[in-house]
mmCIF file with all atom_site columns, C-alpha atoms in Angstrom:
data_model
loop_
_atom_site.group_PDB
_atom_site.id
_atom_site.type_symbol
_atom_site.label_atom_id
_atom_site.label_alt_id
_atom_site.label_comp_id
_atom_site.label_asym_id
_atom_site.label_entity_id
_atom_site.label_seq_id
_atom_site.pdbx_PDB_ins_code
_atom_site.Cartn_x
_atom_site.Cartn_y
_atom_site.Cartn_z
_atom_site.occupancy
_atom_site.B_iso_or_equiv
_atom_site.pdbx_formal_charge
_atom_site.auth_seq_id
_atom_site.auth_comp_id
_atom_site.auth_asym_id
_atom_site.auth_atom_id
_atom_site.pdbx_PDB_model_num
ATOM 1   C CA . MET A 1 1   ? 19.766  -4.139 8.044   1.00 63.00 ? 182 MET A CA 1
ATOM 2   C CA . ASN A 1 2   ? 16.128  -3.507 7.204   1.00 89.00 ? 183 ASN A CA 1
ATOM 3   C CA . ARG A 1 3   ? 15.214  -1.338 4.241   1.00 94.00 ? 184 ARG A CA 1
ATOM 4   C CA . PRO A 1 4   ? 14.329  2.328  4.629   1.00 96.00 ? 185 PRO A CA 1
ATOM 5   C CA . LEU A 1 5   ? 10.613  3.102  4.891   1.00 97.00 ? 186 LEU A CA 1
ATOM 6   C CA . VAL A 1 6   ? 8.509   5.837  3.288   1.00 98.00 ? 187 VAL A CA 1
ATOM 7   C CA . ILE A 1 7   ? 5.135   6.462  4.929   1.00 98.00 ? 188 ILE A CA 1
ATOM 8   C CA . THR A 1 8   ? 2.896   8.620  2.741   1.00 98.00 ? 189 THR A CA 1
ATOM 9   C CA . ASP A 1 9   ? -0.568  10.103 2.927   1.00 98.00 ? 190 ASP A CA 1
ATOM 10  C CA . CYS A 1 10  ? -2.899  9.598  -0.042  1.00 98.00 ? 191 CYS A CA 1
ATOM 11  C CA . ASP A 1 11  ? -5.357  12.474 -0.570  1.00 98.00 ? 192 ASP A CA 1
ATOM 12  C CA . GLU A 1 12  ? -3.668  15.580 -2.038  1.00 98.00 ? 193 GLU A CA 1
ATOM 13  C CA . VAL A 1 13  ? -0.351  13.712 -1.983  1.00 98.00 ? 194 VAL A CA 1
ATOM 14  C CA . LEU A 1 14  ? -0.889  10.726 -4.305  1.00 98.00 ? 195 LEU A CA 1
ATOM 15  C CA . LEU A 1 15  ? -4.456  11.384 -5.479  1.00 98.00 ? 196 LEU A CA 1
ATOM 16  C CA . HIS A 1 16  ? -6.456  14.563 -5.869  1.00 98.00 ? 197 HIS A CA 1
ATOM 17  C CA . MET A 1 17  ? -9.514  14.545 -3.610  1.00 97.00 ? 198 MET A CA 1
ATOM 18  C CA . ILE A 1 18  ? -10.830 17.939 -2.585  1.00 94.00 ? 199 ILE A CA 1
ATOM 19  C CA . SER A 1 19  ? -11.372 19.285 -6.115  1.00 94.00 ? 200 SER A CA 1
ATOM 20  C CA . HIS A 1 20  ? -13.358 16.166 -7.017  1.00 97.00 ? 201 HIS A CA 1
ATOM 21  C CA . PHE A 1 21  ? -15.314 16.472 -3.766  1.00 96.00 ? 202 PHE A CA 1
ATOM 22  C CA . ARG A 1 22  ? -16.135 20.074 -4.717  1.00 95.00 ? 203 ARG A CA 1
ATOM 23  C CA . ASP A 1 23  ? -17.310 19.063 -8.209  1.00 96.00 ? 204 ASP A CA 1
ATOM 24  C CA . TRP A 1 24  ? -19.447 16.217 -6.871  1.00 97.00 ? 205 TRP A CA 1
ATOM 25  C CA . LEU A 1 25  ? -21.079 18.514 -4.290  1.00 96.00 ? 206 LEU A CA 1
ATOM 26  C CA . ALA A 1 26  ? -22.057 20.945 -7.052  1.00 96.00 ? 207 ALA A CA 1
ATOM 27  C CA . GLU A 1 27  ? -23.181 18.326 -9.561  1.00 96.00 ? 208 GLU A CA 1
ATOM 28  C CA . GLU A 1 28  ? -25.133 15.945 -7.346  1.00 95.00 ? 209 GLU A CA 1
ATOM 29  C CA . GLU A 1 29  ? -25.682 17.450 -3.910  1.00 95.00 ? 210 GLU A CA 1
ATOM 30  C CA . GLY A 1 30  ? -26.623 21.059 -4.664  1.00 95.00 ? 211 GLY A CA 1
ATOM 31  C CA . MET A 1 31  ? -23.796 22.402 -2.514  1.00 95.00 ? 212 MET A CA 1
ATOM 32  C CA . THR A 1 32  ? -21.140 25.049 -3.081  1.00 94.00 ? 213 THR A CA 1
ATOM 33  C CA . PHE A 1 33  ? -17.684 24.400 -1.695  1.00 91.00 ? 214 PHE A CA 1
ATOM 34  C CA . ASP A 1 34  ? -15.607 27.572 -1.516  1.00 87.00 ? 215 ASP A CA 1
ATOM 35  C CA . MET A 1 35  ? -12.069 26.200 -1.611  1.00 76.00 ? 216 MET A CA 1
ATOM 36  C CA . SER A 1 36  ? -10.537 29.608 -0.989  1.00 74.00 ? 217 SER A CA 1
ATOM 37  C CA . ARG A 1 37  ? -11.735 29.546 2.617   1.00 64.00 ? 218 ARG A CA 1
ATOM 38  C CA . HIS A 1 38  ? -9.198  28.320 5.118   1.00 65.00 ? 219 HIS A CA 1
ATOM 39  C CA . ASP A 1 39  ? -11.963 27.288 7.511   1.00 73.00 ? 220 ASP A CA 1
ATOM 40  C CA . PHE A 1 40  ? -13.259 23.960 6.158   1.00 76.00 ? 221 PHE A CA 1
ATOM 41  C CA . ALA A 1 41  ? -16.141 23.980 8.654   1.00 75.00 ? 222 ALA A CA 1
ATOM 42  C CA . ASN A 1 42  ? -17.595 27.093 6.995   1.00 82.00 ? 223 ASN A CA 1
ATOM 43  C CA . ALA A 1 43  ? -16.675 26.366 3.376   1.00 87.00 ? 224 ALA A CA 1
ATOM 44  C CA . ILE A 1 44  ? -19.749 24.365 2.295   1.00 92.00 ? 225 ILE A CA 1
ATOM 45  C CA . THR A 1 45  ? -23.093 26.081 1.739   1.00 92.00 ? 226 THR A CA 1
ATOM 46  C CA . ASN A 1 46  ? -26.436 25.225 0.162   1.00 92.00 ? 227 ASN A CA 1
ATOM 47  C CA . SER A 1 47  ? -26.249 26.528 -3.405  1.00 93.00 ? 228 SER A CA 1
ATOM 48  C CA . LEU A 1 48  ? -29.866 27.767 -3.371  1.00 92.00 ? 229 LEU A CA 1
ATOM 49  C CA . THR A 1 49  ? -30.174 29.242 0.101   1.00 92.00 ? 230 THR A CA 1
ATOM 50  C CA . GLY A 1 50  ? -26.585 30.079 0.951   1.00 88.00 ? 231 GLY A CA 1
ATOM 51  C CA . GLU A 1 51  ? -27.099 28.345 4.293   1.00 92.00 ? 232 GLU A CA 1
ATOM 52  C CA . LYS A 1 52  ? -23.930 27.021 5.883   1.00 91.00 ? 233 LYS A CA 1
ATOM 53  C CA . LEU A 1 53  ? -23.775 23.274 6.504   1.00 91.00 ? 234 LEU A CA 1
ATOM 54  C CA . GLU A 1 54  ? -23.379 22.012 10.038  1.00 90.00 ? 235 GLU A CA 1
ATOM 55  C CA . GLN A 1 55  ? -20.449 19.795 10.960  1.00 89.00 ? 236 GLN A CA 1
ATOM 56  C CA . LYS A 1 56  ? -22.573 16.634 11.113  1.00 93.00 ? 237 LYS A CA 1
ATOM 57  C CA . ALA A 1 57  ? -23.833 17.211 7.563   1.00 93.00 ? 238 ALA A CA 1
ATOM 58  C CA . ILE A 1 58  ? -20.297 17.853 6.295   1.00 92.00 ? 239 ILE A CA 1
ATOM 59  C CA . TRP A 1 59  ? -19.077 14.558 7.749   1.00 92.00 ? 240 TRP A CA 1
ATOM 60  C CA . GLU A 1 60  ? -22.054 12.762 6.218   1.00 95.00 ? 241 GLU A CA 1
ATOM 61  C CA . LEU A 1 61  ? -21.138 14.151 2.798   1.00 95.00 ? 242 LEU A CA 1
ATOM 62  C CA . LEU A 1 62  ? -17.470 13.228 3.216   1.00 95.00 ? 243 LEU A CA 1
ATOM 63  C CA . ASN A 1 63  ? -18.452 9.689  4.182   1.00 95.00 ? 244 ASN A CA 1
ATOM 64  C CA . LYS A 1 64  ? -20.791 9.466  1.186   1.00 97.00 ? 245 LYS A CA 1
ATOM 65  C CA . PHE A 1 65  ? -17.996 10.632 -1.120  1.00 97.00 ? 246 PHE A CA 1
ATOM 66  C CA . PHE A 1 66  ? -15.582 7.986  0.137   1.00 97.00 ? 247 PHE A CA 1
ATOM 67  C CA . ASP A 1 67  ? -18.260 5.288  -0.007  1.00 96.00 ? 248 ASP A CA 1
ATOM 68  C CA . GLU A 1 68  ? -19.504 6.083  -3.509  1.00 97.00 ? 249 GLU A CA 1
ATOM 69  C CA . GLN A 1 69  ? -17.210 8.471  -5.378  1.00 97.00 ? 250 GLN A CA 1
ATOM 70  C CA . MET A 1 70  ? -13.593 7.410  -4.904  1.00 97.00 ? 251 MET A CA 1
ATOM 71  C CA . HIS A 1 71  ? -13.505 6.448  -8.597  1.00 97.00 ? 252 HIS A CA 1
ATOM 72  C CA . ARG A 1 72  ? -13.494 10.195 -9.387  1.00 97.00 ? 253 ARG A CA 1
ATOM 73  C CA . GLN A 1 73  ? -10.073 10.722 -7.846  1.00 98.00 ? 254 GLN A CA 1
ATOM 74  C CA . THR A 1 74  ? -7.173  11.265 -10.225 1.00 98.00 ? 255 THR A CA 1
ATOM 75  C CA . ALA A 1 75  ? -3.451  10.846 -9.677  1.00 98.00 ? 256 ALA A CA 1
ATOM 76  C CA . VAL A 1 76  ? -1.336  13.822 -8.686  1.00 98.00 ? 257 VAL A CA 1
ATOM 77  C CA . ALA A 1 77  ? 1.114   14.756 -11.431 1.00 98.00 ? 258 ALA A CA 1
ATOM 78  C CA . GLY A 1 78  ? 4.341   12.814 -11.042 1.00 98.00 ? 259 GLY A CA 1
ATOM 79  C CA . ALA A 1 79  ? 3.174   10.844 -8.015  1.00 98.00 ? 260 ALA A CA 1
ATOM 80  C CA . ILE A 1 80  ? 3.036   7.413  -9.646  1.00 98.00 ? 261 ILE A CA 1
ATOM 81  C CA . ASP A 1 81  ? 6.530   7.648  -11.118 1.00 98.00 ? 262 ASP A CA 1
ATOM 82  C CA . ALA A 1 82  ? 7.907   9.123  -7.894  1.00 98.00 ? 263 ALA A CA 1
ATOM 83  C CA . ILE A 1 83  ? 6.550   6.279  -5.784  1.00 98.00 ? 264 ILE A CA 1
ATOM 84  C CA . GLY A 1 84  ? 8.024   3.826  -8.295  1.00 97.00 ? 265 GLY A CA 1
ATOM 85  C CA . ALA A 1 85  ? 11.433  5.452  -7.903  1.00 96.00 ? 266 ALA A CA 1
ATOM 86  C CA . LEU A 1 86  ? 11.178  5.524  -4.110  1.00 97.00 ? 267 LEU A CA 1
ATOM 87  C CA . SER A 1 87  ? 10.162  1.859  -4.107  1.00 97.00 ? 268 SER A CA 1
ATOM 88  C CA . GLN A 1 88  ? 13.530  1.007  -5.628  1.00 95.00 ? 269 GLN A CA 1
ATOM 89  C CA . GLU A 1 89  ? 15.214  2.452  -2.542  1.00 94.00 ? 270 GLU A CA 1
ATOM 90  C CA . ALA A 1 90  ? 12.712  1.807  0.260   1.00 97.00 ? 271 ALA A CA 1
ATOM 91  C CA . ASP A 1 91  ? 9.527   0.113  1.342   1.00 97.00 ? 272 ASP A CA 1
ATOM 92  C CA . VAL A 1 92  ? 6.549   2.415  0.759   1.00 98.00 ? 273 VAL A CA 1
ATOM 93  C CA . VAL A 1 93  ? 3.277   2.280  2.699   1.00 98.00 ? 274 VAL A CA 1
ATOM 94  C CA . VAL A 1 94  ? 0.227   4.524  2.876   1.00 98.00 ? 275 VAL A CA 1
ATOM 95  C CA . LEU A 1 95  ? -1.111  5.998  6.112   1.00 98.00 ? 276 LEU A CA 1
ATOM 96  C CA . THR A 1 96  ? -4.522  7.499  5.369   1.00 98.00 ? 277 THR A CA 1
ATOM 97  C CA . ASN A 1 97  ? -7.132  9.042  7.640   1.00 97.00 ? 278 ASN A CA 1
ATOM 98  C CA . LEU A 1 98  ? -10.097 6.925  6.619   1.00 97.00 ? 279 LEU A CA 1
ATOM 99  C CA . MET A 1 99  ? -12.311 4.687  8.707   1.00 96.00 ? 280 MET A CA 1
ATOM 100 C CA . ASP A 1 100 ? -10.902 1.175  8.980   1.00 97.00 ? 281 ASP A CA 1
ATOM 101 C CA . HIS A 1 101 ? -13.634 -0.420 6.881   1.00 97.00 ? 282 HIS A CA 1
ATOM 102 C CA . ARG A 1 102 ? -12.445 1.627  3.880   1.00 97.00 ? 283 ARG A CA 1
ATOM 103 C CA . ARG A 1 103 ? -8.913  0.203  3.921   1.00 98.00 ? 284 ARG A CA 1
ATOM 104 C CA . ASP A 1 104 ? -9.640  -2.377 1.230   1.00 97.00 ? 285 ASP A CA 1
ATOM 105 C CA . SER A 1 105 ? -11.381 0.224  -0.943  1.00 97.00 ? 286 SER A CA 1
ATOM 106 C CA . ARG A 1 106 ? -8.374  2.508  -0.717  1.00 98.00 ? 287 ARG A CA 1
ATOM 107 C CA . THR A 1 107 ? -6.028  -0.393 -1.496  1.00 98.00 ? 288 THR A CA 1
ATOM 108 C CA . ARG A 1 108 ? -8.057  -1.266 -4.622  1.00 98.00 ? 289 ARG A CA 1
ATOM 109 C CA . GLN A 1 109 ? -8.228  2.389  -5.630  1.00 98.00 ? 290 GLN A CA 1
ATOM 110 C CA . LEU A 1 110 ? -4.455  2.739  -5.495  1.00 98.00 ? 291 LEU A CA 1
ATOM 111 C CA . LEU A 1 111 ? -4.024  -0.509 -7.426  1.00 98.00 ? 292 LEU A CA 1
ATOM 112 C CA . GLU A 1 112 ? -6.195  0.946  -10.190 1.00 97.00 ? 293 GLU A CA 1
ATOM 113 C CA . HIS A 1 113 ? -3.676  3.773  -10.428 1.00 97.00 ? 294 HIS A CA 1
ATOM 114 C CA . GLY A 1 114 ? -0.775  1.328  -10.609 1.00 97.00 ? 295 GLY A CA 1
ATOM 115 C CA . LEU A 1 115 ? 0.269   1.597  -6.954  1.00 98.00 ? 296 LEU A CA 1
ATOM 116 C CA . ASP A 1 116 ? 0.526   -1.757 -5.167  1.00 97.00 ? 297 ASP A CA 1
ATOM 117 C CA . LEU A 1 117 ? 0.985   -0.436 -1.642  1.00 98.00 ? 298 LEU A CA 1
ATOM 118 C CA . ARG A 1 118 ? 0.094   -1.608 1.830   1.00 98.00 ? 299 ARG A CA 1
ATOM 119 C CA . VAL A 1 119 ? -2.519  0.705  3.364   1.00 98.00 ? 300 VAL A CA 1
ATOM 120 C CA . PHE A 1 120 ? -2.887  1.623  7.028   1.00 98.00 ? 301 PHE A CA 1
ATOM 121 C CA . THR A 1 121 ? -6.033  3.480  8.092   1.00 98.00 ? 302 THR A CA 1
ATOM 122 C CA . ASN A 1 122 ? -6.150  5.930  10.973  1.00 98.00 ? 303 ASN A CA 1
ATOM 123 C CA . GLN A 1 123 ? -8.415  8.410  12.708  1.00 96.00 ? 304 GLN A CA 1
ATOM 124 C CA . GLY A 1 124 ? -7.011  11.498 14.415  1.00 96.00 ? 305 GLY A CA 1
ATOM 125 C CA . PRO A 1 125 ? -3.349  12.540 14.746  1.00 97.00 ? 306 PRO A CA 1
ATOM 126 C CA . LYS A 1 126 ? -1.006  10.263 12.817  1.00 98.00 ? 307 LYS A CA 1
ATOM 127 C CA . GLY A 1 127 ? 1.923   10.145 15.230  1.00 98.00 ? 308 GLY A CA 1
ATOM 128 C CA . PRO A 1 128 ? 0.763   7.080  17.211  1.00 98.00 ? 309 PRO A CA 1
ATOM 129 C CA . ALA A 1 129 ? -0.161  5.152  14.047  1.00 98.00 ? 310 ALA A CA 1
ATOM 130 C CA . LEU A 1 130 ? 3.178   5.989  12.454  1.00 98.00 ? 311 LEU A CA 1
ATOM 131 C CA . LYS A 1 131 ? 5.008   4.826  15.571  1.00 98.00 ? 312 LYS A CA 1
ATOM 132 C CA . ALA A 1 132 ? 3.191   1.470  15.364  1.00 98.00 ? 313 ALA A CA 1
ATOM 133 C CA . ILE A 1 133 ? 4.284   1.126  11.729  1.00 98.00 ? 314 ILE A CA 1
ATOM 134 C CA . LEU A 1 134 ? 7.886   1.893  12.677  1.00 98.00 ? 315 LEU A CA 1
ATOM 135 C CA . ASP A 1 135 ? 7.728   -0.706 15.441  1.00 97.00 ? 316 ASP A CA 1
ATOM 136 C CA . GLU A 1 136 ? 6.566   -3.321 12.924  1.00 97.00 ? 317 GLU A CA 1
ATOM 137 C CA . TYR A 1 137 ? 9.008   -2.539 10.099  1.00 97.00 ? 318 TYR A CA 1
ATOM 138 C CA . GLN A 1 138 ? 12.038  -1.503 12.164  1.00 96.00 ? 319 GLN A CA 1
ATOM 139 C CA . PRO A 1 139 ? 13.424  0.452  9.194   1.00 96.00 ? 320 PRO A CA 1
ATOM 140 C CA . SER A 1 140 ? 16.994  1.679  8.969   1.00 94.00 ? 321 SER A CA 1
ATOM 141 C CA . ARG A 1 141 ? 15.501  5.154  8.448   1.00 94.00 ? 322 ARG A CA 1
ATOM 142 C CA . ALA A 1 142 ? 12.103  6.582  7.574   1.00 97.00 ? 323 ALA A CA 1
ATOM 143 C CA . ALA A 1 143 ? 10.368  9.472  5.823   1.00 98.00 ? 324 ALA A CA 1
ATOM 144 C CA . PHE A 1 144 ? 6.826   10.778 6.268   1.00 98.00 ? 325 PHE A CA 1
ATOM 145 C CA . ILE A 1 145 ? 4.797   12.708 3.670   1.00 98.00 ? 326 ILE A CA 1
ATOM 146 C CA . ASP A 1 146 ? 1.499   14.450 4.412   1.00 98.00 ? 327 ASP A CA 1
ATOM 147 C CA . ASP A 1 147 ? -0.486  17.497 3.318   1.00 98.00 ? 328 ASP A CA 1
ATOM 148 C CA . LEU A 1 148 ? -1.776  18.538 6.767   1.00 96.00 ? 329 LEU A CA 1
ATOM 149 C CA . PRO A 1 149 ? 0.444   20.363 9.264   1.00 97.00 ? 330 PRO A CA 1
ATOM 150 C CA . GLN A 1 150 ? -1.149  18.826 12.358  1.00 97.00 ? 331 GLN A CA 1
ATOM 151 C CA . HIS A 1 151 ? 0.085   15.381 11.356  1.00 98.00 ? 332 HIS A CA 1
ATOM 152 C CA . HIS A 1 152 ? 3.652   16.647 11.020  1.00 98.00 ? 333 HIS A CA 1
ATOM 153 C CA . ASP A 1 153 ? 3.328   18.166 14.474  1.00 98.00 ? 334 ASP A CA 1
ATOM 154 C CA . SER A 1 154 ? 2.133   14.805 15.825  1.00 98.00 ? 335 SER A CA 1
ATOM 155 C CA . VAL A 1 155 ? 4.904   12.822 14.116  1.00 98.00 ? 336 VAL A CA 1
ATOM 156 C CA . SER A 1 156 ? 7.621   15.298 15.103  1.00 98.00 ? 337 SER A CA 1
ATOM 157 C CA . THR A 1 157 ? 6.653   14.832 18.747  1.00 98.00 ? 338 THR A CA 1
ATOM 158 C CA . ILE A 1 158 ? 6.448   11.034 18.726  1.00 98.00 ? 339 ILE A CA 1
ATOM 159 C CA . ALA A 1 159 ? 9.118   10.129 16.132  1.00 98.00 ? 340 ALA A CA 1
ATOM 160 C CA . PRO A 1 160 ? 11.413  13.151 15.666  1.00 97.00 ? 341 PRO A CA 1
ATOM 161 C CA . GLU A 1 161 ? 14.025  11.027 13.890  1.00 96.00 ? 342 GLU A CA 1
ATOM 162 C CA . VAL A 1 162 ? 11.713  10.584 10.875  1.00 97.00 ? 343 VAL A CA 1
ATOM 163 C CA . SER A 1 163 ? 12.299  12.884 7.884   1.00 97.00 ? 344 SER A CA 1
ATOM 164 C CA . ARG A 1 164 ? 9.109   14.881 7.366   1.00 98.00 ? 345 ARG A CA 1
ATOM 165 C CA . LEU A 1 165 ? 7.999   16.407 4.063   1.00 98.00 ? 346 LEU A CA 1
ATOM 166 C CA . HIS A 1 166 ? 4.956   18.684 3.941   1.00 98.00 ? 347 HIS A CA 1
ATOM 167 C CA . LEU A 1 167 ? 3.428   18.247 0.472   1.00 98.00 ? 348 LEU A CA 1
ATOM 168 C CA . CYS A 1 168 ? 0.032   19.528 -0.659  1.00 98.00 ? 349 CYS A CA 1
ATOM 169 C CA . ALA A 1 169 ? -0.400  18.984 -4.393  1.00 97.00 ? 350 ALA A CA 1
ATOM 170 C CA . GLU A 1 170 ? -3.770  20.756 -4.718  1.00 95.00 ? 351 GLU A CA 1
ATOM 171 C CA . PRO A 1 171 ? -2.947  24.333 -5.789  1.00 92.00 ? 352 PRO A CA 1
ATOM 172 C CA . LEU A 1 172 ? -6.449  25.555 -4.953  1.00 87.00 ? 353 LEU A CA 1
ATOM 173 C CA . ILE A 1 173 ? -5.919  24.900 -1.237  1.00 90.00 ? 354 ILE A CA 1
ATOM 174 C CA . ALA A 1 174 ? -2.141  24.738 -0.789  1.00 94.00 ? 355 ALA A CA 1
ATOM 175 C CA . PRO A 1 175 ? -1.751  28.513 -0.221  1.00 91.00 ? 356 PRO A CA 1
ATOM 176 C CA . ASN A 1 176 ? -4.280  28.364 2.641   1.00 88.00 ? 357 ASN A CA 1
ATOM 177 C CA . ILE A 1 177 ? -2.630  25.497 4.510   1.00 92.00 ? 358 ILE A CA 1
ATOM 178 C CA . THR A 1 178 ? -0.330  26.423 7.369   1.00 93.00 ? 359 THR A CA 1
ATOM 179 C CA . CYS A 1 179 ? 3.240   25.471 6.479   1.00 97.00 ? 360 CYS A CA 1
ATOM 180 C CA . ALA A 1 180 ? 4.542   22.747 8.774   1.00 98.00 ? 361 ALA A CA 1
ATOM 181 C CA . HIS A 1 181 ? 8.097   23.594 7.732   1.00 98.00 ? 362 HIS A CA 1
ATOM 182 C CA . LYS A 1 182 ? 7.781   27.211 8.861   1.00 98.00 ? 363 LYS A CA 1
ATOM 183 C CA . ALA A 1 183 ? 6.187   25.975 12.094  1.00 97.00 ? 364 ALA A CA 1
ATOM 184 C CA . GLY A 1 184 ? 9.216   23.766 12.702  1.00 97.00 ? 365 GLY A CA 1
ATOM 185 C CA . HIS A 1 185 ? 7.353   20.466 12.421  1.00 98.00 ? 366 HIS A CA 1
ATOM 186 C CA . ALA A 1 186 ? 8.582   19.379 8.963   1.00 98.00 ? 367 ALA A CA 1
ATOM 187 C CA . HIS A 1 187 ? 12.028  19.353 7.399   1.00 98.00 ? 368 HIS A CA 1
ATOM 188 C CA . ALA A 1 188 ? 10.749  20.780 4.092   1.00 98.00 ? 369 ALA A CA 1
ATOM 189 C CA . ARG A 1 189 ? 7.643   22.042 2.286   1.00 98.00 ? 370 ARG A CA 1
ATOM 190 C CA . ILE A 1 190 ? 7.477   21.009 -1.369  1.00 98.00 ? 371 ILE A CA 1
ATOM 191 C CA . ASP A 1 191 ? 4.142   20.903 -3.194  1.00 98.00 ? 372 ASP A CA 1
ATOM 192 C CA . ASN A 1 192 ? 5.142   19.070 -6.389  1.00 98.00 ? 373 ASN A CA 1
ATOM 193 C CA . TRP A 1 193 ? 6.626   15.650 -7.002  1.00 98.00 ? 374 TRP A CA 1
ATOM 194 C CA . SER A 1 194 ? 9.238   16.811 -9.517  1.00 98.00 ? 375 SER A CA 1
ATOM 195 C CA . GLU A 1 195 ? 11.089  18.433 -6.597  1.00 98.00 ? 376 GLU A CA 1
ATOM 196 C CA . ALA A 1 196 ? 9.787   16.239 -3.779  1.00 98.00 ? 377 ALA A CA 1
ATOM 197 C CA . ALA A 1 197 ? 11.087  12.942 -5.169  1.00 97.00 ? 378 ALA A CA 1
ATOM 198 C CA . PRO A 1 198 ? 14.734  14.108 -5.439  1.00 97.00 ? 379 PRO A CA 1
ATOM 199 C CA . TRP A 1 199 ? 14.514  15.624 -1.941  1.00 97.00 ? 380 TRP A CA 1
ATOM 200 C CA . LEU A 1 200 ? 13.254  12.348 -0.477  1.00 97.00 ? 381 LEU A CA 1
ATOM 201 C CA . LEU A 1 201 ? 15.852  10.266 -2.323  1.00 95.00 ? 382 LEU A CA 1
ATOM 202 C CA . SER A 1 202 ? 18.550  12.642 -1.134  1.00 92.00 ? 383 SER A CA 1
ATOM 203 C CA . ARG A 1 203 ? 17.399  12.227 2.465   1.00 92.00 ? 384 ARG A CA 1
ATOM 204 C CA . LEU A 1 204 ? 17.577  8.454  2.106   1.00 87.00 ? 385 LEU A CA 1
ATOM 205 C CA . HIS A 1 205 ? 21.028  8.550  0.544   1.00 81.00 ? 386 HIS A CA 1
ATOM 206 C CA . ASP A 1 206 ? 22.387  11.171 2.936   1.00 69.00 ? 387 ASP A CA 1
ATOM 207 C CA . GLU A 1 207 ? 21.324  9.090  5.923   1.00 52.00 ? 388 GLU A CA 1
ATOM 208 C CA . GLU A 1 208 ? 22.916  6.036  4.323   1.00 45.00 ? 389 GLU A CA 1
ATOM 209 C CA . LYS A 1 209 ? 26.229  7.947  4.204   1.00 39.00 ? 390 LYS A CA 1
ATOM 210 C CA . GLU A 1 210 ? 25.845  8.988  7.831   1.00 41.00 ? 391 GLU A CA 1
ATOM 211 C CA . GLN A 1 211 ? 25.513  5.326  8.855   1.00 38.00 ? 392 GLN A CA 1
ATOM 212 C CA . ALA A 1 212 ? 28.411  4.094  6.689   1.00 30.00 ? 393 ALA A CA 1
#
């Protein structure tokens, strides 16, 4: 029987991103990012004029951050140890919404934080990409971790058998993110690894008992 499989997002799950993006915008780009706004499209403004950035400009800044500033990102509290513990029980891979040419950069970034993980890049809803990973690994069971509710919706539709944990470790934005658990698309919502790791291990062990 193949090993279980954990498929995890990176930003705001393993590594902090948005707070570092905010700081970089203020320090080097003259932009203010109001993280309290739920609407990301309207959250970035010119610090001098107050003018709202258009979508194209926001994407350009995001691309610039991931091309030049990924070294700023710091590990989420408890994430490194939690992934180490999960790796004793299951294969662990990363499914991250970055352009494909940034896969190697993300892999190196995670290695610098002590995480030697295979990285899959994706654009758009994650359900189809996750299904392709399942088809390759053929795991005995699987769990999915992500901070964005739309990806849990996508996965729940395409692979409902996968255990789904909604985890957003950035406290400045977590309260403004729609809860995938309340929406019925995730099995749990836990925003810290001290509670998330035992929940995930319990899901793996419980499913082992069911198959025994």
